[in-house]
Short mmCIF file of C-alpha atoms in Angstrom, two decimals:
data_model
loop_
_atom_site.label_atom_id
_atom_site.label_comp_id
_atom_site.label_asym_id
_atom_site.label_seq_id
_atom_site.Cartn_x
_atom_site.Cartn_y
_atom_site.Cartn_z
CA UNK A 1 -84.63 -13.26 -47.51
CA UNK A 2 -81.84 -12.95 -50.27
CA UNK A 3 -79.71 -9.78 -49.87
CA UNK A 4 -78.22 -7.77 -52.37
CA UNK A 5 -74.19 -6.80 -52.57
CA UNK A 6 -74.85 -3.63 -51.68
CA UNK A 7 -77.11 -4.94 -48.81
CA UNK A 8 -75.11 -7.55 -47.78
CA UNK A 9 -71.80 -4.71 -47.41
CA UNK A 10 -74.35 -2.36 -45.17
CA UNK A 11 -75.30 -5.36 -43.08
CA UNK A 12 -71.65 -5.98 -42.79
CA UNK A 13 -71.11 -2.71 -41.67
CA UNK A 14 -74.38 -2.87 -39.03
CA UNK A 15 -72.36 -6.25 -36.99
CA UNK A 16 -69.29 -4.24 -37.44
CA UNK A 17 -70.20 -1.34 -35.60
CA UNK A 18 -73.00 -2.19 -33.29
CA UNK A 19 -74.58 -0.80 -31.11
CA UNK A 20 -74.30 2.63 -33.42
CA UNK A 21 -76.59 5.48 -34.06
CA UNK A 22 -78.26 6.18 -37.40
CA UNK A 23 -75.93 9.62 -38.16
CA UNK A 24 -72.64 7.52 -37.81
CA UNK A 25 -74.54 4.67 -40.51
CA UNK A 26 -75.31 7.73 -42.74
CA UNK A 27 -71.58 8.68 -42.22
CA UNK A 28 -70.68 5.64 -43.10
CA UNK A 29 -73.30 5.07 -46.13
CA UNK A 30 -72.66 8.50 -47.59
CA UNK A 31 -76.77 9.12 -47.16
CA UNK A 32 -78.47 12.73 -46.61
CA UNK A 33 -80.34 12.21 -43.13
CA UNK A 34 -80.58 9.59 -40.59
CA UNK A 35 -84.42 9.58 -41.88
CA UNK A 36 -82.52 7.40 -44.97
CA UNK A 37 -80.82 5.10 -42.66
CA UNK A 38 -83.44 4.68 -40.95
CA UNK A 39 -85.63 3.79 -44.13
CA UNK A 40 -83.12 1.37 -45.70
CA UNK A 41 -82.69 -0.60 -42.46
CA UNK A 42 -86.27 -1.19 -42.06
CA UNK A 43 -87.26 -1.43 -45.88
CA UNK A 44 -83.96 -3.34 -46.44
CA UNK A 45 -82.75 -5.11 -43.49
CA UNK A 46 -85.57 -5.51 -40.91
CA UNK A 47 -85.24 -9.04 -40.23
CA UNK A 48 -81.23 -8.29 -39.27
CA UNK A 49 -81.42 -5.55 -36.89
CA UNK A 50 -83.15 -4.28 -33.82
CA UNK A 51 -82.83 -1.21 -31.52
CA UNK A 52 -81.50 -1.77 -28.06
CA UNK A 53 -82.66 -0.03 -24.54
CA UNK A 54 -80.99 2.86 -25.79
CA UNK A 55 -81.75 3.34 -29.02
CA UNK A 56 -78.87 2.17 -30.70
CA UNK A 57 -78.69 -0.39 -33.76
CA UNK A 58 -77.56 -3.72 -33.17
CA UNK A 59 -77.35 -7.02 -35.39
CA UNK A 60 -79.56 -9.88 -34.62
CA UNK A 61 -77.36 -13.15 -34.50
CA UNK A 62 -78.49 -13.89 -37.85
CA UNK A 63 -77.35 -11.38 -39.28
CA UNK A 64 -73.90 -12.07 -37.73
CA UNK A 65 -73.80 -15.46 -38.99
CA UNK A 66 -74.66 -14.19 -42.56
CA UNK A 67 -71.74 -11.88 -42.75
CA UNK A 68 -69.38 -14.01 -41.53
CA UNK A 69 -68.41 -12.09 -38.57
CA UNK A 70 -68.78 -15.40 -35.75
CA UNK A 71 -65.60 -15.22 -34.60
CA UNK A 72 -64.96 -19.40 -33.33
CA UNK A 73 -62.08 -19.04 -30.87
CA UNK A 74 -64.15 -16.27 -29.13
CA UNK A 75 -61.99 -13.62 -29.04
CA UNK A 76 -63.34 -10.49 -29.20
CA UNK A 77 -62.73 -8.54 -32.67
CA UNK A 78 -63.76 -5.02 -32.94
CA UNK A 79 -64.23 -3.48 -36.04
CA UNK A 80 -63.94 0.57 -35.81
CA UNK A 81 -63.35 3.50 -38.28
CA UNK A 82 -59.59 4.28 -38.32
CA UNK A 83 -60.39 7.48 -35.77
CA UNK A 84 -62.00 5.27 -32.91
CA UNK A 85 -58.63 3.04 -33.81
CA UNK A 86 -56.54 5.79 -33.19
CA UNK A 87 -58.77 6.86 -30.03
CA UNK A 88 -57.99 2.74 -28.80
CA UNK A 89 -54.04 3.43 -29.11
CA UNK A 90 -53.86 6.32 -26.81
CA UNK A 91 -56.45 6.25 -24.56
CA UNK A 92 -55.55 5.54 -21.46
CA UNK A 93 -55.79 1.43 -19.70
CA UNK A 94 -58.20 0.62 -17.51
CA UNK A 95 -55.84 0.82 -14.61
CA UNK A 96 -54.42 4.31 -15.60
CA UNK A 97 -56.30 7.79 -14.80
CA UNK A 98 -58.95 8.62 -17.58
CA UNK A 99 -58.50 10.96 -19.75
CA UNK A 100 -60.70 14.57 -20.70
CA UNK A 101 -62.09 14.84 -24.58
CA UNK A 102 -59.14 17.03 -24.96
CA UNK A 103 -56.06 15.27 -22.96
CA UNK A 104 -57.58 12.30 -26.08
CA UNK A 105 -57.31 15.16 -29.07
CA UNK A 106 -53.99 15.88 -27.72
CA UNK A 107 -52.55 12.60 -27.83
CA UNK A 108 -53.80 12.24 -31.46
CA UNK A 109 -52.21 15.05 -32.31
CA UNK A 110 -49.00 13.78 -30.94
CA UNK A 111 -49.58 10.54 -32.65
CA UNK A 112 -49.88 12.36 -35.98
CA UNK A 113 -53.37 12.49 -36.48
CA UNK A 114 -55.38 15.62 -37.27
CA UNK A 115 -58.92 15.29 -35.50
CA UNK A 116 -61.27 17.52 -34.53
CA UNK A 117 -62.69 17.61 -30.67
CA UNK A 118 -66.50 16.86 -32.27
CA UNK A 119 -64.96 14.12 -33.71
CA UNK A 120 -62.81 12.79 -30.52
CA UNK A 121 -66.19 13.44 -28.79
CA UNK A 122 -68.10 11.00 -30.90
CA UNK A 123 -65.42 8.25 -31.60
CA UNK A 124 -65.33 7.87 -27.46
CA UNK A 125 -68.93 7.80 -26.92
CA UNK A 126 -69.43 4.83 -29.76
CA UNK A 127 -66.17 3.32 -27.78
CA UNK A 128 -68.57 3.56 -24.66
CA UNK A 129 -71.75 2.51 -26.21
CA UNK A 130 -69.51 -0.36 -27.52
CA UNK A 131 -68.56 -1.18 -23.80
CA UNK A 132 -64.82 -0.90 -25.19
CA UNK A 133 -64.18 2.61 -23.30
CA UNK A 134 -65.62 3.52 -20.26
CA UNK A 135 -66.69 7.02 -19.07
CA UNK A 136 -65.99 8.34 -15.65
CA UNK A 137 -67.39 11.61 -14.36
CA UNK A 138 -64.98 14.15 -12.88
CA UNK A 139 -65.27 17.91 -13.43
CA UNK A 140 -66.06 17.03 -16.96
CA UNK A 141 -66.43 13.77 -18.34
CA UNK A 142 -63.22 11.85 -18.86
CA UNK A 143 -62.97 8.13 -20.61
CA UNK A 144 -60.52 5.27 -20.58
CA UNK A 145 -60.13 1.92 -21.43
CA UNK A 146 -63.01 -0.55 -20.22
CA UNK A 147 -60.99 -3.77 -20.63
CA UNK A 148 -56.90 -4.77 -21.44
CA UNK A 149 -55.75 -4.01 -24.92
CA UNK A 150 -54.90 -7.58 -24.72
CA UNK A 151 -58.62 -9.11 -24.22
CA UNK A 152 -59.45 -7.65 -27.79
CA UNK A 153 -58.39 -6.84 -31.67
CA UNK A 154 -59.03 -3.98 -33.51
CA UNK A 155 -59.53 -4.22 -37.09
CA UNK A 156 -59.91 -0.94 -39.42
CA UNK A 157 -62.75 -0.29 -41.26
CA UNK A 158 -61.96 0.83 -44.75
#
């Protein structure tokens, strides 16, 4: 199956961010509705992608291989929107106490960046789903680190 640029780019951006939900794709993709993400991937990308036991969107193998995104020494490279980035940087190790939604918005804020708690919310549960973060139930849910900064590389996503 021969892609198209602009196919190719939204495959890219499917290895990139796997396992991820359709509205975070529309995000991405500037569409109206997850209904259109969920159109293009199957009239567009079908053979590339599958859903996983949750529901989310991941890249078949092929589709990794296509985009380049095989990564030889096998280190792991994870390629995130500049607020799950920012969410990586302070978010607490995997040795340290985890951290509430807001205790994360905070320490944004007091690295400089102006995020909303909806959108703190989100960037830790993809971190989750991603197995980068890991969520621990206390009073209210609280999130940290799955694995040492040190056994991965983030790369922004323009």
């Amino acid at each position: 199956m021969t892609l198209s640029e602009e196919a190719r780019e939204r495959l890219a951006d499917v290895v990139a961010l796997q396992p991820t939900k359709n509205a975070e794709l529309q995000d991405r993709w500037d569409l109206e509705s997850g209904s259109e993400v969920h159109q293009y991937l199957e009239n567009e990308l079908k053979e590339y992608y599958y859903r996983d036991e949750n529901s989310l969107i991941c890249a078949t193998e092929d589709a990794a291989a296509l985009v380049g995104a095989d990564d030889p020494e096998g280190e792991r490279v994870l390629r995130v929107p500049p607020l799950q980035a920012a969410v990586i940087e302070v978010l607490a190790g995997p040795e340290d106490r985890s951290q509430s939604v807001v205790s994360v918005l905070h320490a944004l804020r007091d690295a400089g960046h102006d995020a909303a708690v909806d959108d703190v919310r989100s960037a830790l549960r993809s971190l989750s789903d991603k197995g980068i973060a890991e969520r621990i139930q206390r009073t209210v849910p609280t999130f940290r680190l799955a694995m040492a900064r040190e056994e991965f590389t983030v790369e922004e996503l323009d």
